[in-house]
PDB file of C-alpha atoms in Angstrom:
ATOM      1  CA  UNK A1401       0.000   0.000   0.000  1.00  0.00           C
ATOM      2  CA  UNK A1402       1.125   3.539  -0.617  1.00  0.00           C
ATOM      3  CA  UNK A1403      -0.056   7.120  -0.387  1.00  0.00           C
ATOM      4  CA  UNK A1404      -1.130   8.583  -3.722  1.00  0.00           C
ATOM      5  CA  UNK A1405      -2.664  11.949  -4.638  1.00  0.00           C
ATOM      6  CA  UNK A1406      -6.436  12.302  -4.743  1.00  0.00           C
ATOM      7  CA  UNK A1407      -7.323  11.995  -8.457  1.00  0.00           C
ATOM      8  CA  UNK A1408      -7.888  15.169 -10.441  1.00  0.00           C
ATOM      9  CA  UNK A1409     -11.389  15.678 -11.824  1.00  0.00           C
ATOM     10  CA  UNK A1410     -11.840  16.599 -15.484  1.00  0.00           C
ATOM     11  CA  UNK A1411     -14.821  18.620 -16.770  1.00  0.00           C
ATOM     12  CA  UNK A1412     -16.881  15.464 -17.455  1.00  0.00           C
ATOM     13  CA  UNK A1413     -15.709  13.449 -14.454  1.00  0.00           C
ATOM     14  CA  UNK A1414     -16.971  12.611 -11.000  1.00  0.00           C
ATOM     15  CA  UNK A1415     -14.823  12.076  -7.903  1.00  0.00           C
ATOM     16  CA  UNK A1416     -16.095   9.344  -5.576  1.00  0.00           C
ATOM     17  CA  UNK A1417     -15.129   8.486  -2.028  1.00  0.00           C
ATOM     18  CA  UNK A1418     -15.192   4.696  -1.909  1.00  0.00           C
ATOM     19  CA  UNK A1419     -17.370   2.994   0.718  1.00  0.00           C
ATOM     20  CA  UNK A1420     -17.395  -0.638  -0.431  1.00  0.00           C
ATOM     21  CA  UNK A1421     -15.343  -2.619  -2.951  1.00  0.00           C
ATOM     22  CA  UNK A1422     -15.663  -6.203  -4.149  1.00  0.00           C
ATOM     23  CA  UNK A1423     -12.944  -8.554  -5.378  1.00  0.00           C
ATOM     24  CA  UNK A1424     -13.402  -9.902  -8.908  1.00  0.00           C
ATOM     25  CA  UNK A1425     -11.774 -12.919 -10.541  1.00  0.00           C
ATOM     26  CA  UNK A1426      -9.919 -10.394 -12.693  1.00  0.00           C
ATOM     27  CA  UNK A1427      -8.338  -8.971  -9.534  1.00  0.00           C
ATOM     28  CA  UNK A1428      -7.159 -12.463  -8.573  1.00  0.00           C
ATOM     29  CA  UNK A1429      -5.487 -12.863 -11.975  1.00  0.00           C
ATOM     30  CA  UNK A1430      -3.685  -9.568 -11.325  1.00  0.00           C
ATOM     31  CA  UNK A1431      -2.747 -10.585  -7.772  1.00  0.00           C
ATOM     32  CA  UNK A1432      -1.255 -13.856  -9.064  1.00  0.00           C
ATOM     33  CA  UNK A1433       0.412 -11.929 -11.912  1.00  0.00           C
ATOM     34  CA  UNK A1434      -0.408 -14.692 -14.395  1.00  0.00           C
ATOM     35  CA  UNK A1435       0.190 -14.583 -18.134  1.00  0.00           C
ATOM     36  CA  UNK A1436      -3.016 -12.648 -18.819  1.00  0.00           C
ATOM     37  CA  UNK A1437      -2.159 -10.028 -16.194  1.00  0.00           C
ATOM     38  CA  UNK A1438       1.396  -9.628 -17.470  1.00  0.00           C
ATOM     39  CA  UNK A1439       0.123  -8.992 -20.989  1.00  0.00           C
ATOM     40  CA  UNK A1440      -2.727  -6.688 -19.943  1.00  0.00           C
ATOM     41  CA  UNK A1441      -1.763  -4.617 -16.900  1.00  0.00           C
ATOM     42  CA  UNK A1442       0.672  -1.728 -17.276  1.00  0.00           C
ATOM     43  CA  UNK A1443       1.914  -0.876 -13.740  1.00  0.00           C
ATOM     44  CA  UNK A1444       1.668   1.228 -11.787  1.00  0.00           C
ATOM     45  CA  UNK A1445      -2.146   1.132 -11.658  1.00  0.00           C
ATOM     46  CA  UNK A1446      -4.706   1.004  -8.859  1.00  0.00           C
ATOM     47  CA  UNK A1447      -6.898  -2.014  -9.527  1.00  0.00           C
ATOM     48  CA  UNK A1448     -10.527  -2.621  -8.523  1.00  0.00           C
ATOM     49  CA  UNK A1449     -13.577  -2.245 -10.756  1.00  0.00           C
ATOM     50  CA  UNK A1450     -16.432  -3.370  -8.480  1.00  0.00           C
ATOM     51  CA  UNK A1451     -17.201  -0.605  -5.985  1.00  0.00           C
ATOM     52  CA  UNK A1452     -19.644   1.998  -4.747  1.00  0.00           C
ATOM     53  CA  UNK A1453     -19.358   5.230  -2.829  1.00  0.00           C
ATOM     54  CA  UNK A1454     -20.392   8.832  -2.402  1.00  0.00           C
ATOM     55  CA  UNK A1455     -19.850  11.686  -4.858  1.00  0.00           C
ATOM     56  CA  UNK A1456     -17.554  14.336  -3.380  1.00  0.00           C
ATOM     57  CA  UNK A1457     -16.805  16.458  -6.460  1.00  0.00           C
ATOM     58  CA  UNK A1458     -18.149  16.873  -9.998  1.00  0.00           C
ATOM     59  CA  UNK A1459     -16.598  18.387 -13.105  1.00  0.00           C
ATOM     60  CA  UNK A1460     -17.707  21.687 -14.578  1.00  0.00           C
ATOM     61  CA  UNK A1461     -19.755  20.044 -17.372  1.00  0.00           C
ATOM     62  CA  UNK A1462     -21.519  17.454 -15.175  1.00  0.00           C
ATOM     63  CA  UNK A1463     -25.224  18.034 -14.555  1.00  0.00           C
ATOM     64  CA  UNK A1464     -26.754  14.579 -13.916  1.00  0.00           C
ATOM     65  CA  UNK A1465     -24.684  13.711 -10.837  1.00  0.00           C
ATOM     66  CA  UNK A1466     -24.518  15.777  -7.658  1.00  0.00           C
ATOM     67  CA  UNK A1467     -22.208  15.946  -4.653  1.00  0.00           C
ATOM     68  CA  UNK A1468     -23.438  13.752  -1.808  1.00  0.00           C
ATOM     69  CA  UNK A1469     -25.195  11.181  -3.972  1.00  0.00           C
ATOM     70  CA  UNK A1470     -24.672   7.463  -3.308  1.00  0.00           C
ATOM     71  CA  UNK A1471     -23.630   5.792  -6.562  1.00  0.00           C
ATOM     72  CA  UNK A1472     -21.950   2.872  -8.255  1.00  0.00           C
ATOM     73  CA  UNK A1473     -20.111   2.677 -11.566  1.00  0.00           C
ATOM     74  CA  UNK A1474     -20.159   0.794 -14.862  1.00  0.00           C
ATOM     75  CA  UNK A1475     -16.549  -0.373 -15.062  1.00  0.00           C
ATOM     76  CA  UNK A1476     -16.137  -0.290 -18.842  1.00  0.00           C
ATOM     77  CA  UNK A1477     -15.594   3.069 -20.532  1.00  0.00           C
ATOM     78  CA  UNK A1478     -16.744   2.876 -24.143  1.00  0.00           C
ATOM     79  CA  UNK A1479     -15.559   5.300 -26.811  1.00  0.00           C
ATOM     80  CA  UNK A1480     -19.054   6.263 -28.019  1.00  0.00           C
ATOM     81  CA  UNK A1481     -17.962   6.553 -31.656  1.00  0.00           C
ATOM     82  CA  UNK A1482     -17.043   3.102 -33.009  1.00  0.00           C
ATOM     83  CA  UNK A1483     -19.473   1.031 -35.068  1.00  0.00           C
ATOM     84  CA  UNK A1484     -20.602  -0.996 -32.053  1.00  0.00           C
ATOM     85  CA  UNK A1485     -21.149   2.031 -29.827  1.00  0.00           C
ATOM     86  CA  UNK A1486     -23.209   3.753 -32.520  1.00  0.00           C
ATOM     87  CA  UNK A1487     -25.395   0.633 -32.738  1.00  0.00           C
ATOM     88  CA  UNK A1488     -26.074   0.717 -28.989  1.00  0.00           C
ATOM     89  CA  UNK A1489     -23.685  -2.170 -28.326  1.00  0.00           C
ATOM     90  CA  UNK A1490     -21.255  -0.402 -26.032  1.00  0.00           C
ATOM     91  CA  UNK A1491     -20.492  -3.671 -24.234  1.00  0.00           C
ATOM     92  CA  UNK A1492     -18.464  -4.749 -27.272  1.00  0.00           C
ATOM     93  CA  UNK A1493     -16.908  -1.344 -27.992  1.00  0.00           C
ATOM     94  CA  UNK A1494     -13.776  -1.644 -30.137  1.00  0.00           C
ATOM     95  CA  UNK A1495     -11.870   0.706 -27.820  1.00  0.00           C
ATOM     96  CA  UNK A1496     -13.095  -0.161 -24.311  1.00  0.00           C
ATOM     97  CA  UNK A1497     -11.030   1.102 -21.375  1.00  0.00           C
ATOM     98  CA  UNK A1498     -11.421  -0.870 -18.143  1.00  0.00           C
ATOM     99  CA  UNK A1499     -11.539   0.995 -14.833  1.00  0.00           C
ATOM    100  CA  UNK A1500      -9.130  -0.784 -12.505  1.00  0.00           C
ATOM    101  CA  UNK A1501      -7.465  -2.512 -15.448  1.00  0.00           C
ATOM    102  CA  UNK A1502      -6.426   0.102 -18.009  1.00  0.00           C
ATOM    103  CA  UNK A1503      -6.756   3.069 -15.639  1.00  0.00           C
ATOM    104  CA  UNK A1504      -6.877   3.604 -11.885  1.00  0.00           C
ATOM    105  CA  UNK A1505      -9.753   1.920 -10.104  1.00  0.00           C
ATOM    106  CA  UNK A1506     -11.565   1.590  -6.812  1.00  0.00           C
ATOM    107  CA  UNK A1507      -9.137  -0.137  -4.420  1.00  0.00           C
ATOM    108  CA  UNK A1508      -8.367   3.292  -3.005  1.00  0.00           C
ATOM    109  CA  UNK A1509     -10.068   5.955  -0.908  1.00  0.00           C
ATOM    110  CA  UNK A1510     -10.999   8.011  -3.979  1.00  0.00           C
ATOM    111  CA  UNK A1511     -11.513   7.327  -7.678  1.00  0.00           C
ATOM    112  CA  UNK A1512     -12.311   9.642 -10.585  1.00  0.00           C
ATOM    113  CA  UNK A1513     -14.612   8.238 -13.283  1.00  0.00           C
ATOM    114  CA  UNK A1514     -16.539   9.633 -16.258  1.00  0.00           C
ATOM    115  CA  UNK A1515     -19.953  10.919 -15.202  1.00  0.00           C
ATOM    116  CA  UNK A1516     -21.553   8.873 -18.015  1.00  0.00           C
ATOM    117  CA  UNK A1517     -20.471   5.702 -16.164  1.00  0.00           C
ATOM    118  CA  UNK A1518     -22.047   6.686 -12.836  1.00  0.00           C
ATOM    119  CA  UNK A1519     -25.249   4.852 -11.867  1.00  0.00           C
ATOM    120  CA  UNK A1520     -27.826   5.903  -9.298  1.00  0.00           C
ATOM    121  CA  UNK A1521     -29.200   2.927  -7.357  1.00  0.00           C
ATOM    122  CA  UNK A1522     -32.373   2.659  -5.271  1.00  0.00           C
ATOM    123  CA  UNK A1523     -31.689   3.465  -1.609  1.00  0.00           C
ATOM    124  CA  UNK A1524     -33.309   0.164  -0.562  1.00  0.00           C
ATOM    125  CA  UNK A1525     -30.276  -1.668  -1.993  1.00  0.00           C
ATOM    126  CA  UNK A1526     -27.444  -2.075   0.532  1.00  0.00           C
ATOM    127  CA  UNK A1527     -23.902  -0.816   0.036  1.00  0.00           C
ATOM    128  CA  UNK A1528     -22.675  -4.416  -0.163  1.00  0.00           C
ATOM    129  CA  UNK A1529     -25.103  -5.253  -2.975  1.00  0.00           C
ATOM    130  CA  UNK A1530     -24.300  -2.015  -4.780  1.00  0.00           C
ATOM    131  CA  UNK A1531     -20.619  -2.926  -4.812  1.00  0.00           C
ATOM    132  CA  UNK A1532     -21.343  -5.971  -7.011  1.00  0.00           C
ATOM    133  CA  UNK A1533     -23.507  -4.212  -9.594  1.00  0.00           C
ATOM    134  CA  UNK A1534     -20.774  -4.780 -12.219  1.00  0.00           C
ATOM    135  CA  UNK A1535     -20.855  -8.620 -12.168  1.00  0.00           C
ATOM    136  CA  UNK A1536     -24.600  -8.601 -11.546  1.00  0.00           C
ATOM    137  CA  UNK A1537     -24.984  -6.447 -14.658  1.00  0.00           C
ATOM    138  CA  UNK A1538     -22.954  -8.993 -16.631  1.00  0.00           C
ATOM    139  CA  UNK A1539     -25.228 -11.795 -15.442  1.00  0.00           C
ATOM    140  CA  UNK A1540     -28.363  -9.770 -16.191  1.00  0.00           C
ATOM    141  CA  UNK A1541     -27.246  -8.738 -19.673  1.00  0.00           C
ATOM    142  CA  UNK A1542     -26.255 -12.292 -20.582  1.00  0.00           C
ATOM    143  CA  UNK A1543     -29.380 -13.985 -19.209  1.00  0.00           C
ATOM    144  CA  UNK A1544     -31.788 -11.464 -20.712  1.00  0.00           C
ATOM    145  CA  UNK A1545     -30.209 -11.767 -24.161  1.00  0.00           C
ATOM    146  CA  UNK A1546     -32.738 -14.548 -24.701  1.00  0.00           C
ATOM    147  CA  UNK A1547     -36.477 -14.913 -24.034  1.00  0.00           C
ATOM    148  CA  UNK A1548     -36.639 -16.970 -20.828  1.00  0.00           C
ATOM    149  CA  UNK A1549     -40.315 -17.392 -19.985  1.00  0.00           C
ATOM    150  CA  UNK A1550     -41.090 -21.106 -19.908  1.00  0.00           C
ATOM    151  CA  UNK A1551     -37.705 -22.033 -21.399  1.00  0.00           C
ATOM    152  CA  UNK A1552     -35.126 -24.604 -20.310  1.00  0.00           C
ATOM    153  CA  UNK A1553     -31.719 -23.086 -19.595  1.00  0.00           C
ATOM    154  CA  UNK A1554     -28.245 -24.629 -19.296  1.00  0.00           C
ATOM    155  CA  UNK A1555     -25.523 -22.641 -17.517  1.00  0.00           C
ATOM    156  CA  UNK A1556     -22.086 -24.239 -17.641  1.00  0.00           C
ATOM    157  CA  UNK A1557     -19.849 -23.226 -14.765  1.00  0.00           C
ATOM    158  CA  UNK A1558     -22.934 -22.082 -12.887  1.00  0.00           C
ATOM    159  CA  UNK A1559     -21.161 -22.005  -9.536  1.00  0.00           C
ATOM    160  CA  UNK A1560     -19.128 -18.896 -10.264  1.00  0.00           C
ATOM    161  CA  UNK A1561     -20.619 -15.629  -8.989  1.00  0.00           C
ATOM    162  CA  UNK A1562     -21.900 -14.501 -12.393  1.00  0.00           C
ATOM    163  CA  UNK A1563     -23.257 -17.951 -13.265  1.00  0.00           C
ATOM    164  CA  UNK A1564     -25.045 -18.220  -9.913  1.00  0.00           C
ATOM    165  CA  UNK A1565     -26.522 -14.728 -10.298  1.00  0.00           C
ATOM    166  CA  UNK A1566     -27.625 -15.663 -13.827  1.00  0.00           C
ATOM    167  CA  UNK A1567     -29.515 -18.624 -12.329  1.00  0.00           C
ATOM    168  CA  UNK A1568     -31.398 -16.241 -10.025  1.00  0.00           C
ATOM    169  CA  UNK A1569     -32.234 -13.951 -12.950  1.00  0.00           C
ATOM    170  CA  UNK A1570     -33.462 -16.893 -15.048  1.00  0.00           C
ATOM    171  CA  UNK A1571     -35.664 -18.063 -12.171  1.00  0.00           C
ATOM    172  CA  UNK A1572     -37.076 -14.559 -11.656  1.00  0.00           C
ATOM    173  CA  UNK A1573     -37.727 -14.248 -15.408  1.00  0.00           C
ATOM    174  CA  UNK A1574     -39.819 -17.411 -15.538  1.00  0.00           C
ATOM    175  CA  UNK A1575     -37.475 -20.064 -16.910  1.00  0.00           C
ATOM    176  CA  UNK A1576     -38.914 -23.567 -16.496  1.00  0.00           C
ATOM    177  CA  UNK A1577     -35.788 -25.609 -15.793  1.00  0.00           C
ATOM    178  CA  UNK A1578     -32.379 -24.145 -14.953  1.00  0.00           C
ATOM    179  CA  UNK A1579     -29.689 -26.792 -15.228  1.00  0.00           C
ATOM    180  CA  UNK A1580     -26.097 -26.041 -14.287  1.00  0.00           C
ATOM    181  CA  UNK A1581     -22.726 -27.743 -14.246  1.00  0.00           C
ATOM    182  CA  UNK A1582     -19.860 -27.149 -11.846  1.00  0.00           C
ATOM    183  CA  UNK A1583     -17.023 -29.173 -10.340  1.00  0.00           C
ATOM    184  CA  UNK A1584     -17.159 -27.592  -6.866  1.00  0.00           C
ATOM    185  CA  UNK A1585     -19.653 -29.036  -4.313  1.00  0.00           C
ATOM    186  CA  UNK A1586     -19.786 -25.693  -2.494  1.00  0.00           C
ATOM    187  CA  UNK A1587     -20.541 -23.812  -5.686  1.00  0.00           C
ATOM    188  CA  UNK A1588     -23.139 -26.343  -6.815  1.00  0.00           C
ATOM    189  CA  UNK A1589     -24.960 -25.813  -3.509  1.00  0.00           C
ATOM    190  CA  UNK A1590     -24.746 -22.035  -3.892  1.00  0.00           C
ATOM    191  CA  UNK A1591     -26.243 -22.171  -7.406  1.00  0.00           C
ATOM    192  CA  UNK A1592     -29.086 -24.358  -6.097  1.00  0.00           C
ATOM    193  CA  UNK A1593     -29.852 -21.801  -3.385  1.00  0.00           C
ATOM    194  CA  UNK A1594     -29.987 -19.053  -6.025  1.00  0.00           C
ATOM    195  CA  UNK A1595     -32.547 -20.810  -8.185  1.00  0.00           C
ATOM    196  CA  UNK A1596     -30.982 -23.622 -10.214  1.00  0.00           C
ATOM    197  CA  UNK A1597     -33.337 -26.591 -10.669  1.00  0.00           C
ATOM    198  CA  UNK A1598     -30.493 -29.100 -10.866  1.00  0.00           C
ATOM    199  CA  UNK A1599     -26.719 -28.731 -10.736  1.00  0.00           C
ATOM    200  CA  UNK A1600     -24.554 -31.529 -12.125  1.00  0.00           C
ATOM    201  CA  UNK A1601     -20.930 -32.495 -11.468  1.00  0.00           C
ATOM    202  CA  UNK A1602     -19.707 -33.004 -15.066  1.00  0.00           C
ATOM    203  CA  UNK A1603     -16.781 -35.166 -13.913  1.00  0.00           C
ATOM    204  CA  UNK A1604     -19.230 -37.882 -12.846  1.00  0.00           C
ATOM    205  CA  UNK A1605     -21.302 -38.030 -16.026  1.00  0.00           C
TER     206      UNK A1605
END
């Protein structure tokens, strides 16, 4: 750990004071400094892309976010101009920049992010739940890419956090049967608690 300056805020940015952060599998890759991390991360960088906090400063051009608001952040900054962005498919932007991967993230007291990436969340949702809006958004987007009402769904690797959350979303959306596969007994049990109809150990089939 080290002391670093509080990030500067550009005209379209928001400065957040972090309240809660979550650890993603991506952060574990970085911690282990595996081949992917070595090829992707350009140190020094503050990692962390699942977090929430309170707005403490806004840039001169920001009008939709105010100081004092409790917010979370979409961790992928899209360019807004490539073919995919112009088609409303920012999640596959050709020039995505990852907060906490390509630029400083939320494992710090403060983080500066573009105001367009800031999300207001209902006050009934706890800080802990808000801090995992990034993976929950991944699960939601993936599951709702298909019509689910009355359908049978297979989720391979269902025991991971995103797979397990996808099971809950499928159940909520009216899927008939939600079948999952996972090698871990603990994770199979977790997926069952979150709505999977049946979870199979593929090594025993």
